[in-house]
Structures are given as structure tokens and as C-alpha cells.
């Protein structure tokens, strides 16, 4: 394979190096392209653009492979915990027992938010979407916990722990706000996921009994959502972080990007799509045919992916876990039947086959959260809780990189040529030919 690429424009030949990654993916290193000849690259949606070099997560979209720091997602999903996976993503290695204990204690010590922040919850309207609350509250953490411009290693660890832990607390508080119940504080006696479930579902008049199957399902959900290389929200975190904005603002920006229905908001859309099909008695085949028409508002939510052109490995794991959970909870869900019908029909449909559209992580994730009692408008919030360690890992990798510069893409201007100001009286008058 060649190690450089030649570009011939206007008869002038230029050579650019080719960068090769650990798993063989290659990129043309276009540094200096514009300076040397005034040319830019155009790649709307950035599907053909590598924005950085990273050691954190590897995805092979054709083969459905996902590695966190080299470990297959299937192994971490089966053997690790969310806190251990968070440590791995951020620090690059699985923790020793003592490292894990220090990290867990740091998370526990950071799990409260400033008591004055509780007043914000009073001000939010009852119907406020918890993603709007989360993005707002995380950004406002910087007012209660000011972040110095330069963080020493200890401070960096502390602020990252704060975010992993406080995001979970804010999420639970926003749920309690939405149901008009008093907030439940984090407990030193409970591990990360149990603490979250306790803050969500216990109350002064009702103890919450931790069901190990439910705890494991939520743990699995968070592990599977912990990172996914340069997706929209992680790229947002890198872009905002490149201006050296404080870490709370950076993560708040990631939360806002994740909220979109094309991204993390899809898990809530999938449930709404399945409930619509059930409530209206729409034949799944009819729904799929509608989702194929270009002008359809409804796309087949939970299907398709910019990178996976085969089954998203996370969808496979979630589907199996959901099936097992239903059996353990001795419950059934008509939405699961519909989901499996949709999946079976779509996987045989030429439109989806030709476009390599397969179930992605969001197709089954909402079903698993619904089964454990999480309300639909909290699904993307849980996605955000899961993704915080990935966002922090990318932020940390970027700010410590040798080439840490502000990200500032260019554009190709296609607007009007230069023209001159017109007094208001002469505007809009038809120009005589
Ligand atoms: C996540 O990037 C990540 O890693 C994200 C994520 C992560 O962990 O961070 O994996 C999490 O966001 C998963 C994706 C969740 N979103 C959805 O499920 C929403 C539904 N899916 C689509 O909107 C779409 O598939 C995207 C947004 C996920 C990907 O969009 P692309 O890569 O820009 O593809 P596209 O829109 O250019 O579609 C290509 C073709 C088009 O048809 P044609 O123009 O060729 O005729 O496929 C069609 C699209 O209309 N298409 C779909 C479809 N997805 C794509 N048609 C019907 N239903 C769909 N779901």
C-alpha cells in the first residue's frame, strides 16, 4: 500500500502523507492543503473526515465491531461494571482493585449537588423535558464549582468525577420534580446504579427494593452507551472543548447535541413509534412502507447508522438482554412483539438492505428501560449518564494532545457577490430590466 497520496490540480502535483490506524483504517493527512494551494476539502456531514487521532474507541462499521480501549464491547458488557468501564475509557487501562476503590469513593464523595441548586428545580415548569433540565443544570454547575483555566491532574480527576456523579443526581432529581415527589439524596451505602435507582424510585413513604436483574439491565445499558468515537455529541464536546471552555459547559454542549432525534433522542422516538403502531393498530408492514417514502416525517427510528453498515453490536446485546429480562420479570410487552416484527420485515426489505440499514443501539434500548420502569422522556437522560465518561475521555485526550488547537473548520461561500447598501425607500422596487 502506498504511504502517500498525490493530488493534481491545475496541472500542479502535490503529495500528502497517508496516516494508518492500529486496525488498518487510513486517512490522507491534508495538513497544509490550503496554505499550499488555496484548496479546501468539502465533506458535508463529515462522513469522510477523520477529525482527530484517538486511542479510546474503535468501531468497524462493516463488521459490527466495537472496542473500548481495545476491549470488545461484548466482554465488557458481560464482565465489567459501568464505573470500571468509565475508569477504563478515561484512564486507558482497567483499574486495579485499589484504583477502582479510589475512583468509586471519589464518585460517591461527588454525588451531591450544591443545596442552593435545588431552587432551580422549583423554577422549571412541571412539564420541562429532563434533557432540558440536565443541559441547564450541568452548565450551571460551573457557577457553583468554578473551574480554573488550567487544571492540575488532581483537579482534573475531581471535576471528571463530579460530572459522572452529579449528572446522575441531577437526572434523578429532575424525575422526582416531574412526578411531584420529594427528591431522594444519594446514599454512601449504594453502588452507582443502585444509588441512581434508589434516588429515582424510593420515597419517604416507600422503600425501593433493588432487583439484581434490573440493576444489571441498567448497568448494561450504561456500559453500552459509554462511548462511540466521534459521534455527533462527542464531536460537539471536542469542538466546544477546543475553545478551552470550562468542562461543565463542554459536557452541557454534549448533552444538547445528544438530545436530537437523529442521535440520542432516537430511543424515546422508537418507543413512541412502537406505541403509535400498537395504539393505531397499524400493520408493521404498512408502517415500514411509509418510512421508506422520502417525504415521510417518520423514519424507521432505531434503524440506520452513519458507521454501522451491519448490525450494531450493542443492539444485538440489548435485544438478548431484554429477552432475558422479560423472562426473569415474568412479564411480556406487546411492543417487543412489534419491534421483532419490524426488525424481521425491515431486514428482508430491499430498501433497507440496499442502504445497509440495520437496528442500532436505540432500537432495543428504550424497551429495556421501559421494562425497568424508566419513563420514556428519561431515556435520553440515561443515554447521557452513560455517555459522560466517553465525553470526558475524549475531552481529556484532546486537551492533553500535542496538537491541541481550537477547532475552526472553513467553508465554501455560495452567497451573493459583493453588493452595496440601498436606502429603505428604494428596496423591493422591481428593477427595470
Ligand atoms: C445514535 O454516530 C453514532 O455513533 C451515534 C450513536 C452513538 O452511540 O453515539 O450510535 C447513537 O445516534 C444511533 C442513531 C440513532 N438514530 C436513529 O435511529 C434515527 C433514525 N436513523 C436515521 O435518521 C439515520 O439512519 C441516521 C441519522 C442514524 C444516519 O443518517 P445518515 O448516515 O446521514 O444516513 P442518511 O440520512 O444519509 O440516509 C441514507 C439513506 C437515505 O435514503 P436515500 O436518500 O438513499 O433514498 O438511508 C435512508 C435515508 O432516507 N435512511 C432511512 C433511515 N435511515 C436512513 N430511511 C428510513 N428509516 C431510517 N431510519
Tab-separated table of C-alpha atoms and ligand atoms in Angstrom:
chain	number	residue	atom	x	y	z
A	1	UNK	CA	0.000	0.000	0.000
A	2	UNK	CA	1.271	3.488	-0.792
A	3	UNK	CA	2.128	5.770	2.100
A	4	UNK	CA	1.247	8.968	0.286
A	5	UNK	CA	-1.457	10.409	-1.969
A	6	UNK	CA	-0.856	12.595	-4.983
A	7	UNK	CA	-3.227	15.437	-5.839
A	8	UNK	CA	-3.007	17.039	-9.259
A	9	UNK	CA	-4.903	20.358	-9.579
A	10	UNK	CA	-4.427	22.896	-12.386
A	11	UNK	CA	-1.530	20.778	-13.593
A	12	UNK	CA	0.259	21.121	-10.265
A	13	UNK	CA	1.017	17.900	-8.396
A	14	UNK	CA	1.160	17.765	-4.618
A	15	UNK	CA	1.858	14.847	-2.347
A	16	UNK	CA	0.223	14.208	1.053
A	17	UNK	CA	1.072	11.601	3.655
A	18	UNK	CA	-1.288	8.731	4.461
A	19	UNK	CA	-1.907	8.024	8.145
A	20	UNK	CA	-2.680	4.430	9.097
A	21	UNK	CA	-4.517	3.460	12.293
A	22	UNK	CA	-4.000	0.442	14.551
A	23	UNK	CA	-6.704	-1.563	12.804
A	24	UNK	CA	-5.679	-0.554	9.292
A	25	UNK	CA	-8.008	2.378	8.593
A	26	UNK	CA	-6.219	5.013	6.526
A	27	UNK	CA	-6.563	8.771	6.041
A	28	UNK	CA	-4.900	11.345	3.840
A	29	UNK	CA	-3.217	13.893	6.092
A	30	UNK	CA	-4.282	17.153	4.442
A	31	UNK	CA	-2.423	19.475	6.811
A	32	UNK	CA	-1.164	22.403	4.718
A	33	UNK	CA	-3.603	21.762	1.859
A	34	UNK	CA	-4.984	25.326	1.805
A	35	UNK	CA	-1.749	27.133	2.523
A	36	UNK	CA	-0.062	25.358	-0.322
A	37	UNK	CA	-2.643	25.967	-2.988
A	38	UNK	CA	-5.821	27.618	-1.693
A	39	UNK	CA	-7.812	24.409	-1.812
A	40	UNK	CA	-10.207	23.194	0.887
A	41	UNK	CA	-11.998	19.856	1.209
A	42	UNK	CA	-15.799	19.756	1.314
A	43	UNK	CA	-17.451	16.872	3.198
A	44	UNK	CA	-20.975	17.767	4.331
A	45	UNK	CA	-21.973	15.627	7.324
A	46	UNK	CA	-18.244	14.859	7.788
A	47	UNK	CA	-18.841	11.196	6.903
A	48	UNK	CA	-15.498	11.005	5.081
A	49	UNK	CA	-13.487	13.093	7.531
A	50	UNK	CA	-11.340	11.898	10.425
A	51	UNK	CA	-11.384	14.814	12.876
A	52	UNK	CA	-8.605	13.540	15.147
A	53	UNK	CA	-6.300	10.710	16.164
A	54	UNK	CA	-7.731	8.823	19.143
A	55	UNK	CA	-6.803	5.844	21.335
A	56	UNK	CA	-10.181	5.496	23.014
A	57	UNK	CA	-12.754	3.619	20.908
A	58	UNK	CA	-12.568	1.659	17.698
A	59	UNK	CA	-15.581	0.849	15.502
A	60	UNK	CA	-15.618	-1.323	12.404
A	61	UNK	CA	-18.964	-0.493	10.827
A	62	UNK	CA	-18.777	-3.187	8.176
A	63	UNK	CA	-18.046	-5.984	10.651
A	64	UNK	CA	-20.062	-4.627	13.587
A	65	UNK	CA	-17.025	-4.379	15.887
A	66	UNK	CA	-16.830	-2.021	18.900
A	67	UNK	CA	-13.762	-1.865	21.187
A	68	UNK	CA	-13.297	0.389	24.235
A	69	UNK	CA	-9.517	0.850	24.672
A	70	UNK	CA	-9.096	-2.434	22.770
A	71	UNK	CA	-11.567	-4.478	24.842
A	72	UNK	CA	-14.534	-5.940	22.870
A	73	UNK	CA	-17.856	-4.443	23.969
A	74	UNK	CA	-19.253	-7.970	24.346
A	75	UNK	CA	-16.644	-8.772	27.062
A	76	UNK	CA	-17.136	-5.519	28.948
A	77	UNK	CA	-20.924	-5.906	28.715
A	78	UNK	CA	-20.686	-9.409	30.185
A	79	UNK	CA	-17.995	-8.883	32.820
A	80	UNK	CA	-17.448	-5.236	33.717
A	81	UNK	CA	-19.360	-2.567	35.640
A	82	UNK	CA	-20.218	0.934	34.473
A	83	UNK	CA	-17.818	2.531	36.964
A	84	UNK	CA	-14.982	0.218	35.892
A	85	UNK	CA	-15.745	0.892	32.214
A	86	UNK	CA	-15.777	4.635	32.914
A	87	UNK	CA	-12.335	4.324	34.527
A	88	UNK	CA	-11.065	2.320	31.529
A	89	UNK	CA	-12.292	4.873	28.976
A	90	UNK	CA	-10.852	7.840	30.856
A	91	UNK	CA	-7.542	6.363	32.033
A	92	UNK	CA	-6.872	3.881	29.237
A	93	UNK	CA	-6.409	0.767	31.400
A	94	UNK	CA	-8.674	-1.431	33.516
A	95	UNK	CA	-8.222	-0.341	37.147
A	96	UNK	CA	-6.543	-2.396	39.847
A	97	UNK	CA	-8.712	-3.110	42.884
A	98	UNK	CA	-7.275	-0.136	44.771
A	99	UNK	CA	-7.582	2.206	41.755
A	100	UNK	CA	-11.226	1.177	41.384
A	101	UNK	CA	-11.859	1.741	45.075
A	102	UNK	CA	-10.323	5.249	44.963
A	103	UNK	CA	-12.347	6.081	41.836
A	104	UNK	CA	-15.600	4.747	43.329
A	105	UNK	CA	-15.071	6.682	46.561
A	106	UNK	CA	-14.346	9.830	44.594
A	107	UNK	CA	-17.617	9.367	42.689
A	108	UNK	CA	-19.503	8.836	45.912
A	109	UNK	CA	-17.943	11.925	47.517
A	110	UNK	CA	-19.019	13.952	44.457
A	111	UNK	CA	-22.593	12.739	44.263
A	112	UNK	CA	-24.288	15.715	45.940
A	113	UNK	CA	-25.035	18.969	44.154
A	114	UNK	CA	-24.895	22.333	45.970
A	115	UNK	CA	-28.015	22.627	48.098
A	116	UNK	CA	-28.817	26.048	46.566
A	117	UNK	CA	-29.146	24.365	43.151
A	118	UNK	CA	-32.322	22.695	44.345
A	119	UNK	CA	-34.095	26.023	43.917
A	120	UNK	CA	-33.588	25.742	40.158
A	121	UNK	CA	-35.854	22.708	40.122
A	122	UNK	CA	-38.650	24.751	41.665
A	123	UNK	CA	-38.397	27.236	38.796
A	124	UNK	CA	-38.627	24.662	35.989
A	125	UNK	CA	-42.181	24.067	34.700
A	126	UNK	CA	-43.646	20.667	35.661
A	127	UNK	CA	-43.658	19.584	32.023
A	128	UNK	CA	-39.985	20.548	31.493
A	129	UNK	CA	-38.204	17.815	29.480
A	130	UNK	CA	-35.488	16.293	31.707
A	131	UNK	CA	-32.896	16.742	28.921
A	132	UNK	CA	-33.545	20.482	29.015
A	133	UNK	CA	-33.137	20.413	32.796
A	134	UNK	CA	-29.963	18.316	32.552
A	135	UNK	CA	-28.262	20.557	29.977
A	136	UNK	CA	-29.174	23.652	32.011
A	137	UNK	CA	-28.180	22.277	35.391
A	138	UNK	CA	-24.855	20.872	34.147
A	139	UNK	CA	-23.913	24.226	32.610
A	140	UNK	CA	-24.891	25.972	35.865
A	141	UNK	CA	-22.629	23.644	37.894
A	142	UNK	CA	-19.773	25.910	36.732
A	143	UNK	CA	-21.325	28.775	38.730
A	144	UNK	CA	-21.230	26.743	41.945
A	145	UNK	CA	-17.969	24.917	41.207
A	146	UNK	CA	-15.806	27.458	39.306
A	147	UNK	CA	-13.275	25.747	37.039
A	148	UNK	CA	-9.788	27.292	36.791
A	149	UNK	CA	-8.397	27.716	33.265
A	150	UNK	CA	-5.622	25.221	33.941
A	151	UNK	CA	-6.464	22.059	35.854
A	152	UNK	CA	-3.729	20.149	37.659
A	153	UNK	CA	-4.098	16.328	37.464
A	154	UNK	CA	-5.863	16.081	40.819
A	155	UNK	CA	-8.348	18.850	39.946
A	156	UNK	CA	-8.965	17.243	36.556
A	157	UNK	CA	-9.787	13.920	38.233
A	158	UNK	CA	-12.071	15.683	40.693
A	159	UNK	CA	-14.043	17.622	38.075
A	160	UNK	CA	-14.468	14.479	35.955
A	161	UNK	CA	-15.720	12.545	38.983
A	162	UNK	CA	-18.060	15.406	39.825
A	163	UNK	CA	-19.624	15.205	36.396
A	164	UNK	CA	-20.040	11.417	36.301
A	165	UNK	CA	-21.677	11.528	39.705
A	166	UNK	CA	-23.621	14.802	39.673
A	167	UNK	CA	-25.190	14.108	36.267
A	168	UNK	CA	-26.780	11.009	37.797
A	169	UNK	CA	-28.070	13.020	40.801
A	170	UNK	CA	-29.484	15.816	38.614
A	171	UNK	CA	-31.196	13.222	36.420
A	172	UNK	CA	-32.916	11.583	39.395
A	173	UNK	CA	-33.860	14.956	40.886
A	174	UNK	CA	-35.422	16.035	37.574
A	175	UNK	CA	-37.530	12.857	37.526
A	176	UNK	CA	-38.748	13.468	41.079
A	177	UNK	CA	-39.586	17.040	40.090
A	178	UNK	CA	-41.663	15.778	37.151
A	179	UNK	CA	-43.777	13.498	39.391
A	180	UNK	CA	-44.081	15.997	42.222
A	181	UNK	CA	-42.262	13.841	44.752
A	182	UNK	CA	-39.545	14.987	47.153
A	183	UNK	CA	-36.007	14.367	45.975
A	184	UNK	CA	-34.099	11.413	47.431
A	185	UNK	CA	-30.434	12.028	48.197
A	186	UNK	CA	-27.579	9.745	47.116
A	187	UNK	CA	-26.537	7.187	49.732
A	188	UNK	CA	-22.982	6.236	50.695
A	189	UNK	CA	-24.182	2.653	51.124
A	190	UNK	CA	-25.169	2.108	47.496
A	191	UNK	CA	-23.113	1.478	44.348
A	192	UNK	CA	-23.513	3.754	41.317
A	193	UNK	CA	-26.512	2.143	39.604
A	194	UNK	CA	-28.319	1.141	42.822
A	195	UNK	CA	-27.901	4.725	44.004
A	196	UNK	CA	-29.475	6.031	40.823
A	197	UNK	CA	-32.415	3.627	41.026
A	198	UNK	CA	-32.908	4.446	44.700
A	199	UNK	CA	-32.910	8.200	44.004
A	200	UNK	CA	-35.406	7.576	41.190
A	201	UNK	CA	-37.848	5.184	42.811
A	202	UNK	CA	-37.648	5.271	46.583
A	203	UNK	CA	-39.586	7.862	48.600
A	204	UNK	CA	-40.096	8.807	52.273
A	205	UNK	CA	-43.142	6.530	52.318
A	206	UNK	CA	-41.913	3.727	50.061
A	207	UNK	CA	-38.642	1.805	50.216
A	208	UNK	CA	-37.266	0.736	46.867
A	209	UNK	CA	-36.299	-2.934	46.720
A	210	UNK	CA	-33.261	-3.363	44.491
A	211	UNK	CA	-33.859	-6.142	41.957
A	212	UNK	CA	-30.470	-7.500	40.790
A	213	UNK	CA	-31.886	-8.188	37.308
A	214	UNK	CA	-32.977	-4.579	36.972
A	215	UNK	CA	-29.684	-3.278	38.340
A	216	UNK	CA	-27.796	-5.443	35.824
A	217	UNK	CA	-30.015	-4.262	32.949
A	218	UNK	CA	-29.334	-0.596	33.753
A	219	UNK	CA	-25.608	-1.320	34.284
A	220	UNK	CA	-25.522	-2.989	30.857
A	221	UNK	CA	-27.363	-0.065	29.273
A	222	UNK	CA	-24.824	2.405	30.695
A	223	UNK	CA	-21.802	0.314	29.638
A	224	UNK	CA	-23.110	0.020	26.077
A	225	UNK	CA	-23.658	3.784	25.842
A	226	UNK	CA	-20.369	4.851	27.436
A	227	UNK	CA	-18.556	5.817	24.234
A	228	UNK	CA	-18.797	5.623	20.463
A	229	UNK	CA	-15.821	7.525	18.952
A	230	UNK	CA	-16.604	10.731	17.011
A	231	UNK	CA	-20.439	10.668	17.072
A	232	UNK	CA	-22.307	13.955	16.909
A	233	UNK	CA	-22.288	14.711	20.657
A	234	UNK	CA	-18.673	13.621	21.207
A	235	UNK	CA	-17.562	15.745	18.258
A	236	UNK	CA	-19.506	18.602	19.862
A	237	UNK	CA	-17.607	18.049	23.114
A	238	UNK	CA	-14.294	18.169	21.238
A	239	UNK	CA	-15.305	21.272	19.275
A	240	UNK	CA	-16.523	23.198	22.353
A	241	UNK	CA	-13.628	21.904	24.471
A	242	UNK	CA	-11.134	23.121	21.862
A	243	UNK	CA	-12.014	26.717	22.800
A	244	UNK	CA	-10.941	25.849	26.388
A	245	UNK	CA	-14.481	26.405	27.660
A	246	UNK	CA	-14.916	25.007	31.177
A	247	UNK	CA	-15.602	21.284	31.494
A	248	UNK	CA	-19.210	21.764	32.670
A	249	UNK	CA	-20.071	23.895	29.614
A	250	UNK	CA	-18.394	21.314	27.394
A	251	UNK	CA	-20.458	18.429	28.775
A	252	UNK	CA	-23.615	20.542	28.694
A	253	UNK	CA	-22.991	21.083	24.969
A	254	UNK	CA	-22.653	17.321	24.505
A	255	UNK	CA	-25.970	16.784	26.295
A	256	UNK	CA	-27.669	19.294	23.996
A	257	UNK	CA	-26.310	17.604	20.866
A	258	UNK	CA	-27.339	14.179	22.153
A	259	UNK	CA	-30.953	15.331	22.606
A	260	UNK	CA	-31.649	15.418	18.870
A	261	UNK	CA	-33.973	12.681	17.489
A	262	UNK	CA	-31.362	11.688	14.905
A	263	UNK	CA	-28.928	10.969	17.746
A	264	UNK	CA	-29.628	10.088	21.365
A	265	UNK	CA	-33.238	11.229	21.211
A	266	UNK	CA	-33.981	8.234	18.967
A	267	UNK	CA	-34.518	5.827	21.876
A	268	UNK	CA	-37.532	7.803	23.045
A	269	UNK	CA	-38.731	8.110	19.420
A	270	UNK	CA	-38.548	4.313	18.999
A	271	UNK	CA	-40.908	3.705	21.909
A	272	UNK	CA	-43.268	6.410	20.654
A	273	UNK	CA	-43.142	4.801	17.201
A	274	UNK	CA	-43.928	1.329	18.599
A	275	UNK	CA	-46.696	2.706	20.852
A	276	UNK	CA	-48.199	4.540	17.872
A	277	UNK	CA	-48.215	1.313	15.843
A	278	UNK	CA	-49.843	-0.556	18.748
A	279	UNK	CA	-52.402	2.156	19.561
A	280	UNK	CA	-53.486	2.685	15.945
A	281	UNK	CA	-53.340	-0.996	15.007
A	282	UNK	CA	-51.133	-0.049	12.047
A	283	UNK	CA	-49.816	-3.074	10.235
A	284	UNK	CA	-45.987	-3.039	10.747
A	285	UNK	CA	-45.551	-3.666	7.000
A	286	UNK	CA	-47.626	-0.568	6.233
A	287	UNK	CA	-45.573	1.469	8.688
A	288	UNK	CA	-42.332	0.316	7.148
A	289	UNK	CA	-43.573	1.170	3.650
A	290	UNK	CA	-44.436	4.664	4.905
A	291	UNK	CA	-40.979	5.041	6.500
A	292	UNK	CA	-39.404	4.296	3.124
A	293	UNK	CA	-41.004	7.190	1.305
A	294	UNK	CA	-38.588	10.104	1.132
A	295	UNK	CA	-41.117	12.668	2.262
A	296	UNK	CA	-42.204	10.652	5.281
A	297	UNK	CA	-41.841	12.502	8.545
A	298	UNK	CA	-41.476	9.168	10.273
A	299	UNK	CA	-38.267	7.408	9.568
A	300	UNK	CA	-37.888	3.912	10.987
A	301	UNK	CA	-36.458	5.108	14.268
A	302	UNK	CA	-33.754	2.914	15.760
A	303	UNK	CA	-32.673	1.834	12.276
A	304	UNK	CA	-29.695	3.014	10.272
A	305	UNK	CA	-26.341	4.354	11.325
A	306	UNK	CA	-23.641	6.521	9.802
A	307	UNK	CA	-20.943	3.997	10.666
A	308	UNK	CA	-22.583	0.582	11.166
A	309	UNK	CA	-23.484	-0.872	7.787
A	310	UNK	CA	-24.257	-4.135	9.583
A	311	UNK	CA	-25.888	-4.981	12.930
A	312	UNK	CA	-24.874	-2.538	15.688
A	313	UNK	CA	-23.248	-4.952	18.204
A	314	UNK	CA	-24.909	-3.039	21.034
A	315	UNK	CA	-28.353	-3.706	19.548
A	316	UNK	CA	-27.594	-7.411	19.476
A	317	UNK	CA	-26.558	-7.412	23.150
A	318	UNK	CA	-29.536	-5.305	24.225
A	319	UNK	CA	-32.030	-7.470	22.326
A	320	UNK	CA	-30.759	-10.609	24.068
A	321	UNK	CA	-30.631	-8.907	27.480
A	322	UNK	CA	-34.149	-7.580	27.031
A	323	UNK	CA	-35.470	-11.024	26.143
A	324	UNK	CA	-33.849	-12.471	29.286
A	325	UNK	CA	-35.116	-9.619	31.448
A	326	UNK	CA	-38.710	-10.158	30.330
A	327	UNK	CA	-38.406	-13.835	31.294
A	328	UNK	CA	-36.911	-13.004	34.718
A	329	UNK	CA	-39.510	-10.322	35.391
A	330	UNK	CA	-42.141	-12.815	34.171
A	331	UNK	CA	-43.660	-10.123	32.061
A	332	UNK	CA	-44.425	-9.612	28.391
A	333	UNK	CA	-44.568	-6.431	26.371
A	334	UNK	CA	-46.615	-6.198	23.161
A	335	UNK	CA	-44.136	-3.563	21.978
A	336	UNK	CA	-41.426	-6.240	21.892
A	337	UNK	CA	-43.525	-8.349	19.549
A	338	UNK	CA	-43.997	-5.337	17.285
A	339	UNK	CA	-40.283	-4.490	17.464
A	340	UNK	CA	-39.330	-8.008	16.426
A	341	UNK	CA	-41.857	-7.942	13.560
A	342	UNK	CA	-40.480	-4.594	12.387
A	343	UNK	CA	-36.913	-5.889	12.592
A	344	UNK	CA	-37.745	-9.080	10.700
A	345	UNK	CA	-39.650	-7.247	7.939
A	346	UNK	CA	-37.066	-4.475	7.538
A	347	UNK	CA	-34.121	-6.862	7.394
A	348	UNK	CA	-35.779	-8.593	4.443
A	349	UNK	CA	-36.816	-5.372	2.686
A	350	UNK	CA	-34.793	-4.320	-0.380
A	351	UNK	CA	-34.975	-0.635	0.601
A	352	UNK	CA	-33.209	-1.317	3.932
A	353	UNK	CA	-30.881	-3.939	2.520
A	354	UNK	CA	-29.688	-1.673	-0.318
A	355	UNK	CA	-28.986	1.118	2.158
A	356	UNK	CA	-27.390	-1.125	4.804
A	357	UNK	CA	-29.968	-0.063	7.373
A	358	UNK	CA	-29.891	-2.279	10.475
A	359	UNK	CA	-31.149	-1.905	14.059
A	360	UNK	CA	-28.899	0.460	16.007
A	361	UNK	CA	-28.381	0.810	19.750
A	362	UNK	CA	-31.604	2.775	20.143
A	363	UNK	CA	-33.896	0.135	18.700
A	364	UNK	CA	-33.988	-2.036	21.821
A	365	UNK	CA	-32.571	0.314	24.439
A	366	UNK	CA	-35.893	2.028	25.088
A	367	UNK	CA	-37.652	-1.301	25.586
A	368	UNK	CA	-35.187	-2.329	28.276
A	369	UNK	CA	-35.582	0.983	30.113
A	370	UNK	CA	-39.360	0.763	29.860
A	371	UNK	CA	-39.216	-2.744	31.360
A	372	UNK	CA	-37.350	-1.439	34.425
A	373	UNK	CA	-39.840	1.385	34.923
A	374	UNK	CA	-37.917	4.328	33.495
A	375	UNK	CA	-40.350	6.769	31.784
A	376	UNK	CA	-39.751	7.474	28.072
A	377	UNK	CA	-38.704	11.095	28.479
A	378	UNK	CA	-35.859	9.892	30.741
A	379	UNK	CA	-34.418	7.500	28.116
A	380	UNK	CA	-32.082	10.044	26.534
A	381	UNK	CA	-31.112	11.238	30.017
A	382	UNK	CA	-29.860	7.732	30.764
A	383	UNK	CA	-28.039	7.737	27.451
A	384	UNK	CA	-26.361	10.959	28.628
A	385	UNK	CA	-25.451	9.452	32.023
A	386	UNK	CA	-23.850	6.546	30.156
A	387	UNK	CA	-22.034	8.785	27.655
A	388	UNK	CA	-20.450	11.198	30.188
A	389	UNK	CA	-17.315	9.019	30.693
A	390	UNK	CA	-16.821	8.811	26.919
A	391	UNK	CA	-17.207	12.563	26.516
A	392	UNK	CA	-14.728	13.130	29.368
A	393	UNK	CA	-12.253	10.650	27.898
A	394	UNK	CA	-12.288	12.482	24.552
A	395	UNK	CA	-12.094	15.908	26.223
A	396	UNK	CA	-9.108	14.743	28.294
A	397	UNK	CA	-7.360	13.133	25.299
A	398	UNK	CA	-7.810	16.360	23.312
A	399	UNK	CA	-6.636	18.849	25.955
A	400	UNK	CA	-3.503	16.770	26.553
A	401	UNK	CA	-2.739	16.283	22.858
A	402	UNK	CA	0.409	17.828	21.395
A	403	UNK	CA	-1.709	19.315	18.576
A	404	UNK	CA	-4.286	20.932	20.901
A	405	UNK	CA	-5.617	23.801	18.776
A	406	UNK	CA	-9.044	25.452	18.552
A	407	UNK	CA	-11.182	23.611	16.009
A	408	UNK	CA	-12.131	26.038	13.283
A	409	UNK	CA	-13.396	24.443	10.031
A	410	UNK	CA	-13.667	26.565	6.850
A	411	UNK	CA	-16.490	26.739	4.264
A	412	UNK	CA	-17.198	27.277	0.606
A	413	UNK	CA	-19.183	30.521	0.268
A	414	UNK	CA	-22.069	30.341	-2.222
A	415	UNK	CA	-23.924	33.526	-1.167
A	416	UNK	CA	-24.309	36.803	-3.142
A	417	UNK	CA	-21.263	38.589	-4.557
A	418	UNK	CA	-20.397	41.971	-3.084
A	419	UNK	CA	-23.232	44.498	-3.336
A	420	UNK	CA	-23.996	47.912	-1.810
A	421	UNK	CA	-26.406	49.237	0.818
A	422	UNK	CA	-29.744	50.576	-0.506
A	423	UNK	CA	-31.934	53.164	1.259
A	424	UNK	CA	-35.150	51.615	2.541
A	425	UNK	CA	-37.377	53.576	0.113
A	426	UNK	CA	-35.725	52.026	-2.894
A	427	UNK	CA	-35.858	48.452	-1.634
A	428	UNK	CA	-38.220	45.914	-3.146
A	429	UNK	CA	-38.888	48.129	-6.177
A	430	UNK	CA	-38.901	45.957	-9.243
A	431	UNK	CA	-35.643	46.502	-11.006
A	432	UNK	CA	-36.338	47.656	-14.616
A	433	UNK	CA	-34.791	45.018	-16.945
B	1	LIG	C1	-27.119	7.084	17.666
B	1	LIG	O1	-22.915	8.254	15.403
B	1	LIG	C2	-23.097	7.467	16.415
B	1	LIG	O2	-22.221	6.699	16.779
B	1	LIG	C3	-24.419	7.634	17.136
B	1	LIG	C4	-24.721	6.593	18.199
B	1	LIG	C5	-23.814	6.749	19.402
B	1	LIG	O3	-23.640	5.766	20.137
B	1	LIG	O4	-23.372	7.901	19.658
B	1	LIG	O5	-24.576	5.291	17.680
B	1	LIG	C6	-26.149	6.753	18.739
B	1	LIG	O6	-27.381	8.233	17.445
B	1	LIG	C7	-27.720	5.968	16.847
B	1	LIG	C8	-28.618	6.501	15.675
B	1	LIG	C9	-29.983	6.809	16.263
B	1	LIG	N1	-30.846	7.499	15.277
B	1	LIG	C10	-31.896	6.884	14.726
B	1	LIG	O7	-32.239	5.717	14.926
B	1	LIG	C11	-32.739	7.796	13.826
B	1	LIG	C12	-33.092	7.066	12.532
B	1	LIG	N2	-31.897	6.885	11.751
B	1	LIG	C13	-31.576	7.878	10.764
B	1	LIG	O8	-32.097	9.142	10.907
B	1	LIG	C14	-30.209	7.738	10.119
B	1	LIG	O9	-30.031	6.401	9.842
B	1	LIG	C15	-29.006	8.263	10.881
B	1	LIG	C16	-29.201	9.684	11.281
B	1	LIG	C17	-28.745	7.438	12.087
B	1	LIG	C18	-27.812	8.159	9.948
B	1	LIG	O10	-28.042	9.037	8.924
B	1	LIG	P1	-27.032	9.177	7.683
B	1	LIG	O11	-25.807	8.349	7.856
B	1	LIG	O12	-26.850	10.642	7.426
B	1	LIG	O13	-27.823	8.491	6.520
B	1	LIG	P2	-28.775	9.281	5.551
B	1	LIG	O14	-29.732	10.109	6.334
B	1	LIG	O15	-27.935	9.949	4.510
B	1	LIG	O16	-29.590	8.065	4.895
B	1	LIG	C19	-29.086	7.358	3.780
B	1	LIG	C20	-30.340	6.771	3.120
B	1	LIG	C21	-31.386	7.832	2.798
B	1	LIG	O17	-32.180	7.342	1.736
B	1	LIG	P3	-31.814	7.774	0.180
B	1	LIG	O18	-31.514	9.255	0.172
B	1	LIG	O19	-30.605	6.926	-0.183
B	1	LIG	O20	-33.038	7.417	-0.610
B	1	LIG	O21	-30.972	5.871	4.039
B	1	LIG	C22	-32.264	6.383	4.361
B	1	LIG	C23	-32.261	7.840	4.006
B	1	LIG	O22	-33.581	8.298	3.725
B	1	LIG	N3	-32.450	6.170	5.804
B	1	LIG	C24	-33.597	5.773	6.358
B	1	LIG	C25	-33.314	5.637	7.734
B	1	LIG	N4	-32.022	5.961	7.960
B	1	LIG	C26	-31.504	6.299	6.752
B	1	LIG	N5	-34.815	5.521	5.842
B	1	LIG	C27	-35.782	5.137	6.716
B	1	LIG	N6	-35.574	4.966	8.042
B	1	LIG	C28	-34.365	5.211	8.590
B	1	LIG	N7	-34.161	5.063	9.898
